[in-house]
Coordinates of C-alpha atoms and ligand atoms in Angstrom, one line a residue:
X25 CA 0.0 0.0 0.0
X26 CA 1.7 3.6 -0.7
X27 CA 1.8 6.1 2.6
X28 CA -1.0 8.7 2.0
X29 CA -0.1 12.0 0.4
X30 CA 2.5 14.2 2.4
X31 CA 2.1 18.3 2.3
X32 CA 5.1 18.7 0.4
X33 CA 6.8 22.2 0.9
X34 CA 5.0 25.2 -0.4
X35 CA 6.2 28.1 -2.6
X36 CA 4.7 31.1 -3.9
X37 CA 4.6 32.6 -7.7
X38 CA 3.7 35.9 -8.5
X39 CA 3.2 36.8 -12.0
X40 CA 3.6 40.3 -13.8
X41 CA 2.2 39.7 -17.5
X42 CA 3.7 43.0 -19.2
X43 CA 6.9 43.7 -21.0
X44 CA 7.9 46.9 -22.6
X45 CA 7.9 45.3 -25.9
X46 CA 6.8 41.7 -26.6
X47 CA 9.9 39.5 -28.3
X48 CA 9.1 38.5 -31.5
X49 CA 10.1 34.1 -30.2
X50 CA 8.3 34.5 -26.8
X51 CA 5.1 32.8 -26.0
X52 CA 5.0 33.2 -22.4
X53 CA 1.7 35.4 -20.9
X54 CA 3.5 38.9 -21.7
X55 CA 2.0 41.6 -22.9
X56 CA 3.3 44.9 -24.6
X57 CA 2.8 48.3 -22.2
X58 CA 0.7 50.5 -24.3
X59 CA 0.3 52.6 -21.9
X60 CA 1.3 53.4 -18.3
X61 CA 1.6 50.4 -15.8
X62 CA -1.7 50.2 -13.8
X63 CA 0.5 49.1 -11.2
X64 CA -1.5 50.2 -8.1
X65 CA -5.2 48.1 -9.5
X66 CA -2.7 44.8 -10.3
X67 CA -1.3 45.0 -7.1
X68 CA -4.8 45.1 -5.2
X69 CA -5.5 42.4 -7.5
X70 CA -3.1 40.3 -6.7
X71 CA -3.5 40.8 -2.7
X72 CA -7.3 40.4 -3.3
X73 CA -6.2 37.1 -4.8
X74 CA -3.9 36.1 -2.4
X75 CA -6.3 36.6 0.3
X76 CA -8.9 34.7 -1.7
X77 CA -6.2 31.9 -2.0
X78 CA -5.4 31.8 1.9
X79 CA -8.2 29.6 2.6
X80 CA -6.7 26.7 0.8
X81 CA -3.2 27.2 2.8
X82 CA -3.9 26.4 6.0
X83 CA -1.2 28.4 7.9
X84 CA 1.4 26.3 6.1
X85 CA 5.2 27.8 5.6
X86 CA 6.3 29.3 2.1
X87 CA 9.7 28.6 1.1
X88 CA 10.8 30.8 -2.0
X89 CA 9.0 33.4 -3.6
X90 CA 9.6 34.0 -7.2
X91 CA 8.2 37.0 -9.0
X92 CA 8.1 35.7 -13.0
X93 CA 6.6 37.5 -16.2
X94 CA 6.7 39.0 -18.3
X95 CA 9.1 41.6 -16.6
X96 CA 8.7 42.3 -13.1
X97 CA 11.4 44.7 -12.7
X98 CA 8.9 46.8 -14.2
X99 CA 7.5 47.1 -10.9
X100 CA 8.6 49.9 -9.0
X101 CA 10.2 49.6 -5.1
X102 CA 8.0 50.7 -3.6
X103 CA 5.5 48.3 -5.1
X104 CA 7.6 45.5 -4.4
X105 CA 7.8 46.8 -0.8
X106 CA 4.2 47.1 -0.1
X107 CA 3.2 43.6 -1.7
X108 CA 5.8 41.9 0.3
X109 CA 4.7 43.1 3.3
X110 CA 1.8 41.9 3.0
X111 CA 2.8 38.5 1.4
X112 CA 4.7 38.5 5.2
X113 CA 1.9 39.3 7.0
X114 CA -0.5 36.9 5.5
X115 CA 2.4 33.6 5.1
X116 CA 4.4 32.5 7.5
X117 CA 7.5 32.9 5.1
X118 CA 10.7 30.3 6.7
X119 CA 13.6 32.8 7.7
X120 CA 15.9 31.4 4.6
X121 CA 12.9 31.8 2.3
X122 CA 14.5 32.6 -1.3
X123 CA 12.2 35.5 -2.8
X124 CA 13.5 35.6 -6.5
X125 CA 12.5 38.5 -9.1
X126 CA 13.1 38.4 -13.0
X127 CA 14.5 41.3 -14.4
X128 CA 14.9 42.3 -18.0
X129 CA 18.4 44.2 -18.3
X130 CA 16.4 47.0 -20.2
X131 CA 14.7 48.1 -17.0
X132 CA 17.3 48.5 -14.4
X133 CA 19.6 50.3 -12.5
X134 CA 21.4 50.1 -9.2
X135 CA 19.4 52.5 -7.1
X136 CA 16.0 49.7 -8.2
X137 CA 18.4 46.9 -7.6
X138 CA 19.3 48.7 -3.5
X139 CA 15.8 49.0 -3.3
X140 CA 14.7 45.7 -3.9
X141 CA 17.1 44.0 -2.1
X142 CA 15.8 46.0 0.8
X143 CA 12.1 45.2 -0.1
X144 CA 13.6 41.7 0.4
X145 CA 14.8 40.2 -2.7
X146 CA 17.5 37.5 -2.3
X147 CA 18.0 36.3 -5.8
X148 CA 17.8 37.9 -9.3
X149 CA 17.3 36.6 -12.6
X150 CA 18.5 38.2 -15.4
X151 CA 16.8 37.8 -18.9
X152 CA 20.6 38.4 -21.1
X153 CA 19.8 36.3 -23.5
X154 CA 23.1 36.7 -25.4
X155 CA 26.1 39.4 -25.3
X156 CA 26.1 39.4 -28.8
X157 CA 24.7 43.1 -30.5
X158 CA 23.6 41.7 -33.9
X159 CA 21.7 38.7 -31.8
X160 CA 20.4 41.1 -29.4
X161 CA 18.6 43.1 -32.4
X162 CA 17.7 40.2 -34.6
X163 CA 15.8 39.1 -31.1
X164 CA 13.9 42.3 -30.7
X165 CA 15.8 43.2 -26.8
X166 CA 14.9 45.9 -25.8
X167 CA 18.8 46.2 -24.2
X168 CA 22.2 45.9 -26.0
X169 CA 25.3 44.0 -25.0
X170 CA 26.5 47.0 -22.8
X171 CA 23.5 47.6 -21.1
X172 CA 23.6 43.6 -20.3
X173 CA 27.3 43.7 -18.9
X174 CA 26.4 46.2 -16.6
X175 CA 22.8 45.2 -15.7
X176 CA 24.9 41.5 -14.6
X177 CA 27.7 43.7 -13.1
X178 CA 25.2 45.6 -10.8
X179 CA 23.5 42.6 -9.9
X180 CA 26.4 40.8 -9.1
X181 CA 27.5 43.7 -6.3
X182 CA 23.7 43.9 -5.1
X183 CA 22.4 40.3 -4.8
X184 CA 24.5 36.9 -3.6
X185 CA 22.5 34.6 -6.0
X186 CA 22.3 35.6 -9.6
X187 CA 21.4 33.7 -12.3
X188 CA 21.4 34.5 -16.2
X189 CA 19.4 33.6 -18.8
X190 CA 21.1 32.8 -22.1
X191 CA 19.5 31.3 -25.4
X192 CA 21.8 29.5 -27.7
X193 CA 20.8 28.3 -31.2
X194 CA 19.8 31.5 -32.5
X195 CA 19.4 32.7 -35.8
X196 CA 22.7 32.3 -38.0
X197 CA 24.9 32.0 -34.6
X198 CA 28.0 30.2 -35.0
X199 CA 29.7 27.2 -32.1
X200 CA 32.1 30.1 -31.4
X201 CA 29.4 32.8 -30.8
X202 CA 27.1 30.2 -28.3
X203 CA 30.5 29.4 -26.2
X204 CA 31.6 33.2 -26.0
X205 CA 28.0 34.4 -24.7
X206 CA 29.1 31.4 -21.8
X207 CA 32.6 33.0 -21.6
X208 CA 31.5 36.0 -21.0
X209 CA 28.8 35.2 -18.4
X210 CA 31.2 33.2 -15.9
X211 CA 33.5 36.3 -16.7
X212 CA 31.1 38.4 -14.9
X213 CA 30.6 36.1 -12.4
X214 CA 27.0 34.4 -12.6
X215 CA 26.8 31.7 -10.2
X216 CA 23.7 30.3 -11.8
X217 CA 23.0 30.0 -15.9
X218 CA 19.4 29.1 -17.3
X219 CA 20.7 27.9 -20.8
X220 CA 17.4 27.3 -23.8
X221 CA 17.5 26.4 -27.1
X222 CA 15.7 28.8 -28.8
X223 CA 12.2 27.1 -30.0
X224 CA 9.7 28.3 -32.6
X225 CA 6.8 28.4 -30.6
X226 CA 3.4 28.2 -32.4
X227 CA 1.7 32.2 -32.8
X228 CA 4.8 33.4 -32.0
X229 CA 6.5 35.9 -35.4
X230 CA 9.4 33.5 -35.6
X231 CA 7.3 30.6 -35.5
X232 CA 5.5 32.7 -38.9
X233 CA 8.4 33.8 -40.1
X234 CA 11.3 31.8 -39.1
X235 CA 14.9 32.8 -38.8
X236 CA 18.2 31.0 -40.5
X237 CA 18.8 28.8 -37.2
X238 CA 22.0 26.6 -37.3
X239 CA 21.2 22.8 -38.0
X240 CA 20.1 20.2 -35.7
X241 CA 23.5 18.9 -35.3
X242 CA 25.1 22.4 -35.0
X243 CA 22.8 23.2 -31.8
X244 CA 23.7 20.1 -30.3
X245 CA 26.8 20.8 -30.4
X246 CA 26.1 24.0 -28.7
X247 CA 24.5 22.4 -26.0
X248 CA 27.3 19.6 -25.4
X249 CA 30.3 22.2 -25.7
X250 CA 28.8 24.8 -23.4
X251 CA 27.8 21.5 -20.9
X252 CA 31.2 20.4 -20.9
X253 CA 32.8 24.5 -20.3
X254 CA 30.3 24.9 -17.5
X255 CA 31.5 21.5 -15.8
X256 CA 35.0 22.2 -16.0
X257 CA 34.5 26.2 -14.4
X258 CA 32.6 23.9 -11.7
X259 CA 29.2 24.2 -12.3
X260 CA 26.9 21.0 -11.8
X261 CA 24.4 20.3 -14.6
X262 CA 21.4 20.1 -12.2
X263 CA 18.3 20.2 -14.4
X264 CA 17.6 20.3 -18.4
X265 CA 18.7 24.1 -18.8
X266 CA 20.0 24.6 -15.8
X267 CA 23.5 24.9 -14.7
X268 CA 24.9 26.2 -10.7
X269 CA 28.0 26.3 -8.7
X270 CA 26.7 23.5 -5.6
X271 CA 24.6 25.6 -3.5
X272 CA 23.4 27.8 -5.5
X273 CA 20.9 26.0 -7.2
X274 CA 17.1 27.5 -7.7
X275 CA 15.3 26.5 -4.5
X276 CA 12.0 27.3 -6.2
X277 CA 12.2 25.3 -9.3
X278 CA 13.7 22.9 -7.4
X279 CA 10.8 22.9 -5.8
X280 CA 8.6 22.2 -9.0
X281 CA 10.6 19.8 -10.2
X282 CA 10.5 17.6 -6.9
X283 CA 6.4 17.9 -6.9
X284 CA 6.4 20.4 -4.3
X285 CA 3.2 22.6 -3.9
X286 CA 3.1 26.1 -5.3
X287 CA 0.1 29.1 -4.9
X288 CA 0.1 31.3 -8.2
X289 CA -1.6 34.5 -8.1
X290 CA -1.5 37.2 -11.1
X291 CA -2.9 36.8 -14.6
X292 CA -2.3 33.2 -15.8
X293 CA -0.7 32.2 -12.6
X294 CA -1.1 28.2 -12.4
X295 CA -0.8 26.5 -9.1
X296 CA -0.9 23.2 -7.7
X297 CA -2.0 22.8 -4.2
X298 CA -2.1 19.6 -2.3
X299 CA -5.6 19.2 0.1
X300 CA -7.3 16.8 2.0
X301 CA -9.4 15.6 -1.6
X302 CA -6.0 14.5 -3.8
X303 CA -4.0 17.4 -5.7
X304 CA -5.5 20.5 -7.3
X305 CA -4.7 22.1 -9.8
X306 CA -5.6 26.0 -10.5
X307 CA -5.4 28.7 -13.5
X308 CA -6.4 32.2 -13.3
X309 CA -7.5 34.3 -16.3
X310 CA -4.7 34.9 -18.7
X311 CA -5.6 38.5 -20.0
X312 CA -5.0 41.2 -17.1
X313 CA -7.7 43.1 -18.4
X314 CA -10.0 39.9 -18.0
X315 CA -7.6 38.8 -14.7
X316 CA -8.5 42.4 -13.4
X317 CA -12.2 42.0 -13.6
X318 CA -12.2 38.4 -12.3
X319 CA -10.7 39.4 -9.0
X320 CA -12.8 42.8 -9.0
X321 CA -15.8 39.9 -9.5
X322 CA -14.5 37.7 -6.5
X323 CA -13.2 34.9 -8.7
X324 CA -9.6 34.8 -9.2
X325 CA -9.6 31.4 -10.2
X326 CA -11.0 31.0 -14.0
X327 CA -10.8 26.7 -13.8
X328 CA -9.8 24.3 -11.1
X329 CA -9.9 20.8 -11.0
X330 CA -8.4 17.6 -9.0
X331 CA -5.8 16.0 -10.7
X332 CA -7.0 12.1 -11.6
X333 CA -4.8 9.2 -10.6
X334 CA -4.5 8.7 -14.3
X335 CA -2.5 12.0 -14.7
X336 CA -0.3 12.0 -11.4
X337 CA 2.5 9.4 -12.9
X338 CA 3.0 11.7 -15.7
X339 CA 2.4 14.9 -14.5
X340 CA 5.5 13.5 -11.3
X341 CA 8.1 12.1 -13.9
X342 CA 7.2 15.2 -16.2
X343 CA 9.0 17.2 -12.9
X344 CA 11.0 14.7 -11.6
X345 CA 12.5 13.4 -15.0
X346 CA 14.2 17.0 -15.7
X347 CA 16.6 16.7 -12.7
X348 CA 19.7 15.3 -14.3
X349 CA 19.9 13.0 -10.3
X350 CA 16.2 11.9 -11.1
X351 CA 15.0 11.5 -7.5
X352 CA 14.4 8.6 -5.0
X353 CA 12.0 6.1 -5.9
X354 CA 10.2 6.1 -2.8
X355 CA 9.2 10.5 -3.7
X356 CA 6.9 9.1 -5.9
X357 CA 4.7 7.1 -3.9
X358 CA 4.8 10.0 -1.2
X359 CA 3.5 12.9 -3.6
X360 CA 1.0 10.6 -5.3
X361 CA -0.1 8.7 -3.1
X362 CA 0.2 5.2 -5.9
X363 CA 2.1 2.8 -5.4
X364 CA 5.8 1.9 -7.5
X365 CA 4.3 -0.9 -8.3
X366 CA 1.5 0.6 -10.7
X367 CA 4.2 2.3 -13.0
X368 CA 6.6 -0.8 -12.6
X369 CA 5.8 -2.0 -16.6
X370 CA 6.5 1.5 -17.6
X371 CA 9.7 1.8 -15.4
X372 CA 10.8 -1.8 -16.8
X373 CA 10.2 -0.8 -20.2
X374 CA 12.3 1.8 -20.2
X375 CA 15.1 0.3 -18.1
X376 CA 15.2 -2.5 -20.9
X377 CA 15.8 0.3 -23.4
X378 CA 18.2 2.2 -20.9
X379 CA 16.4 4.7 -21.3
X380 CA 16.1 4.8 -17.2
X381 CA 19.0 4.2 -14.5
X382 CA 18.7 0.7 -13.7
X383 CA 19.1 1.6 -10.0
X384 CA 15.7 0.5 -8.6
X385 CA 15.6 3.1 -5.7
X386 CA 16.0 6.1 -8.0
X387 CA 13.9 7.7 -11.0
X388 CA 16.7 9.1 -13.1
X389 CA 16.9 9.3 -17.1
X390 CA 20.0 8.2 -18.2
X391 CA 21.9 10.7 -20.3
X392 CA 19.9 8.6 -23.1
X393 CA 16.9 9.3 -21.6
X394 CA 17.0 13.2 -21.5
X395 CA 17.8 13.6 -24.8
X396 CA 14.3 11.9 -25.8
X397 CA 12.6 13.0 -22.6
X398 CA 9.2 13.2 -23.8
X399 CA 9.4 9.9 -25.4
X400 CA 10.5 9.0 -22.0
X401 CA 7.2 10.9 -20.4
X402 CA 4.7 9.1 -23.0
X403 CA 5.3 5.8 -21.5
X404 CA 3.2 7.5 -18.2
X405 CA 0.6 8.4 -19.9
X406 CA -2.5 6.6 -19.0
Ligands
SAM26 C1 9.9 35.2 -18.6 S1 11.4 35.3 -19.5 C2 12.5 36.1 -18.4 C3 12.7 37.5 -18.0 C4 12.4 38.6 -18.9 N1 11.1 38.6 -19.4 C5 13.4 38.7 -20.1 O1 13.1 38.2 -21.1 O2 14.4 39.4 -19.9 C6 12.1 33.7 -19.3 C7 13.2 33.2 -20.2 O3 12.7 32.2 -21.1 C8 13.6 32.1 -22.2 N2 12.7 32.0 -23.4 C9 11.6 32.8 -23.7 N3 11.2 32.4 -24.9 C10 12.0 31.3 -25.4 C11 12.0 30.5 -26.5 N4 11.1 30.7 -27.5 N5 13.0 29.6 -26.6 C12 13.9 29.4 -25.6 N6 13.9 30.2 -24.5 C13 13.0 31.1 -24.4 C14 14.4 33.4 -22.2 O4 15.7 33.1 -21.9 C15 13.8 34.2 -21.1 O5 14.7 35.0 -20.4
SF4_27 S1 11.0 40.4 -22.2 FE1 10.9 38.3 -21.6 S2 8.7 37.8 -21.2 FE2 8.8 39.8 -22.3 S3 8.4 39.3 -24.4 FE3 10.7 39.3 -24.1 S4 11.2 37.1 -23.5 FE4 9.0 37.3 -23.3

C-alpha cells in the first residue's frame, strides 16, 4: 500500500504579465505596455487574490517566492515593498525563504536593484539572453550587449545569487558565438546560468516567419560544448537548462521539479496545491484586463480541478525526470499517493531500453533518456 499523500513544501509565484515590448520568439503570458503600468489596481488584485487563496493554505510555511513575467522589474520599489509586506503578513515565510524576481536588463539600474534587495529580494534573474549586438537586435531586446554587462555587473554587487538567462541556437549563430556568450557570463561572475534552445513556438512571429537557425546537429553541439565548459568552471548540470555552482541551485524550481506545492496568483498564474481531496490544480485568467475583472468579480480562479490518478505518474516524472539526479523512488509514492508498483511495466520498459538508471531506488533518465525525454514521459501516460 503507498503512505498517504504528504504536504510537500510550499512556494509562492507571483506573476507580472507586461513587457515593454513583446519578443518576436516569446510565447510566455507577456503583454506589450501601451500605456502606463496600472501598477496600483494589479497589485490590489493580486492581494485580493492572495487573500482569496489563503483559505486553501492552511497556515502552512512558504519557502521561496519568485516574481516571474513578463518583466517584473517593471514594478517599482516601492511596489515591491508594499506587496511583500503583506505576502509576510498573510504567510508564515521560513527565515531562509529565497524571494526571487526576474529582471529584463532594459529596465534597471542600481538605485532599483538597493531597493529591492531591501524590499527583500534575495535572488535575481537576469533575462541576457546573449552578449552578442547583432543577436540582441535580430531578437527584438529591448537592451544591448553593454546595457547587459552592466545590468549582470550591478546585480552581481547587489544580490548573492544571480542567475542568467542565455538562449543559444539563435538565428545564424555560429559554435564560437554560443561558447563566448558562456565565456562571457562566468567572466562576470554568474553563479547560476538558465541555458534554452531557442524554439519556434506556435503564434509566435518566428514561429510565422522563421529565422536562419544553425542545423540540428550544429545546436547540439552547442548544448554539449557549453555543458562540458560549464562542468570544467565547476558548475553542476542540475536540471535540463540549468547549470549552478553546488549551492546555488534554484530552491524554487527545485521545488517544481521535486512535486512540491506552489500558490500562483496574477494573470495566468497556475498553481498546484495539495488538500485533504487529492491534488489541485488552478489557473487564473490569462488576459490582465479579463484577470483584473475576475478578481474585481470575486473569482480569481478561472478553472480548477483535481488532478485524476491517471494523470499523477506523468504529471510526477514530467518534474522529476528533468533533474539530471532523477529522484528517490520512494518521492513518488509519497507525492501521489500510488504505489511503485503501478508504474513498474513502464519503469521496466524503459530500463530495458536504458532509457532509465537501472538503480531501482532512484527515477533518473539516463543521459539517453534526457535527450528523448518526452518519449520517456509518453510511457506515463495513462
Ligand atoms: C519570462 S522570461 C525572463 C525575464 C524577462 N522577461 C526577459 O526576457 O528578460 C524567461 C526566459 O525564457 C527564455 N525564453 C523565452 N522564450 C523562449 C524561446 N522561444 N525559446 C527558448 N527560450 C525562451 C528566455 O531566456 C527568457 O529570459
Ligand atoms: S521580455 Fe521576456 S517575457 Fe517579455 S516578451 Fe521578451 S522574453 Fe517574453
Amino acid at each position: 500500500m503507498a503512505p498517504p499523500l504528504t504536504l510537500p513544501p510550499l512556494s509562492l509565484y507571483i506573476h507580472i504579465p507586461w513587457c515593454i515590448q513583446k519578443c518576436p520568439y516569446c510565447d510566455f503570458n507577456s503583454h506589450a505596455l501601451r500605456a502606463e503600468l496600472p501598477e496600483q489596481a494589479y497589485l490590489n488584485a493580486l492581494i485580493s487574490d492572495l487573500e482569496h487563496a489563503l483559505p486553501l493554505l492552511w497556515g502552512r510555511p512558504v519557502h521561496s517566492v519568485f516574481f516571474g513575467g513578463g518583466t517584473p522589474s517593471l514594478l517599482s520599489v516601492q511596489g515591491m515593498n508594499q506587496l511583500l509586506q503583506i505576502v509576510r503578513s498573510y504567510l508564515p515565510l521560513v527565515a531562509s525563504a529565497e524571494i526571487t524576481l526576474e529582471a529584463n536588463p532594459g529596465t534597471v539600474d542600481m538605485s532599483r536593484f538597493r531597493g529591492y534587495r531591501e524590499a527583500g529580494i534575495s535572488r535575481l534573474s537576469l533575462g541576457v539572453q546573449t552578449f552578442n549586438d547583432e543577436h540582441l537586435k535580430r531578437l527584438g531586446r529591448i537592451h544591448d550587449s553593454d546595457s547587459a554587462r552592466q545590468g549582470v555587473r550591478m546585480a552581481c554587487d547587489c544580490f548573492e545569487r544571480v542567475n542568467l538567462d542565455l538562449m543559444y541556437g539563435l538565428p545564424s549563430q555560429t559554435l564560437a558565438q554560443a561558447l563566448q556568450d558562456v565565456e562571457a557570463a562566468l567572466a562576470l561572475g554568474a553563479t547560476h546560468l538558465s541555458c534554452y534552445q531557442l524554439t519556434l513556438e506556435p503564434n509566435t512571429p518566428f514561429a510565422r516567419t522563421p529565422p536562419p537557425l544553425p542545423s540540428h546537429d550544429a545546436v547540439a553541439q552547442m548544448g554539449e560544448e557549453i555543458e562540458q565548459i560549464l562542468h570544467h568552471t565547476g558548475f553542476r548540470h542540475y536540471e535540463t537548462s540549468a547549470y549552478a555552482y553546488p549551492g546555488h541551485e534554484c530552491l524554487h524550481n527545485l521545488n517544481y521539479w521535486t512535486f512540491g506545492d506552489y500558490l500562483g496568483i496574477g494573470a495566468g498564474a497556475h498553481g498546484k496545491l495539495t488538500t485533504p481531496q487529492g491534488i489541485l490544480r488552478q489557473m487564473r485568467p490569462k488576459h490582465p484586463d479579463h484577470y483584473l475583472r475576475a478578481v474585481a468579480a470575486g473569482q480569481p480562479v478561472q478553472e480548477q480541478y483535481l488532478v485524476s490518478t491517471q494523470a499523477l505518474p506523468f504529471e510526477f516524472m514530467m518534474n522529476a525526470l528533468r533533474l539530471i539526479d532523477g529522484l528517490p523512488a520512494s518521492n513518488f509514492e509519497r507525492s501521489t499517493g500510488l504505489t511503485l508498483q503501478q508504474i513498474q511495466p513502464a519503469l521496466d520498459r524503459l530500463r530495458r531500453q536504458a532509457l532509465l538508471s537501472p538503480d531501482p531506488e532512484r527515477l533518473c533518465a539516463t543521459p539517453l533518456g534526457q535527450r528523448f525525454l518526452n518519449d520517456v514521459l509518453q510511457e506515463f501516460l495513462d
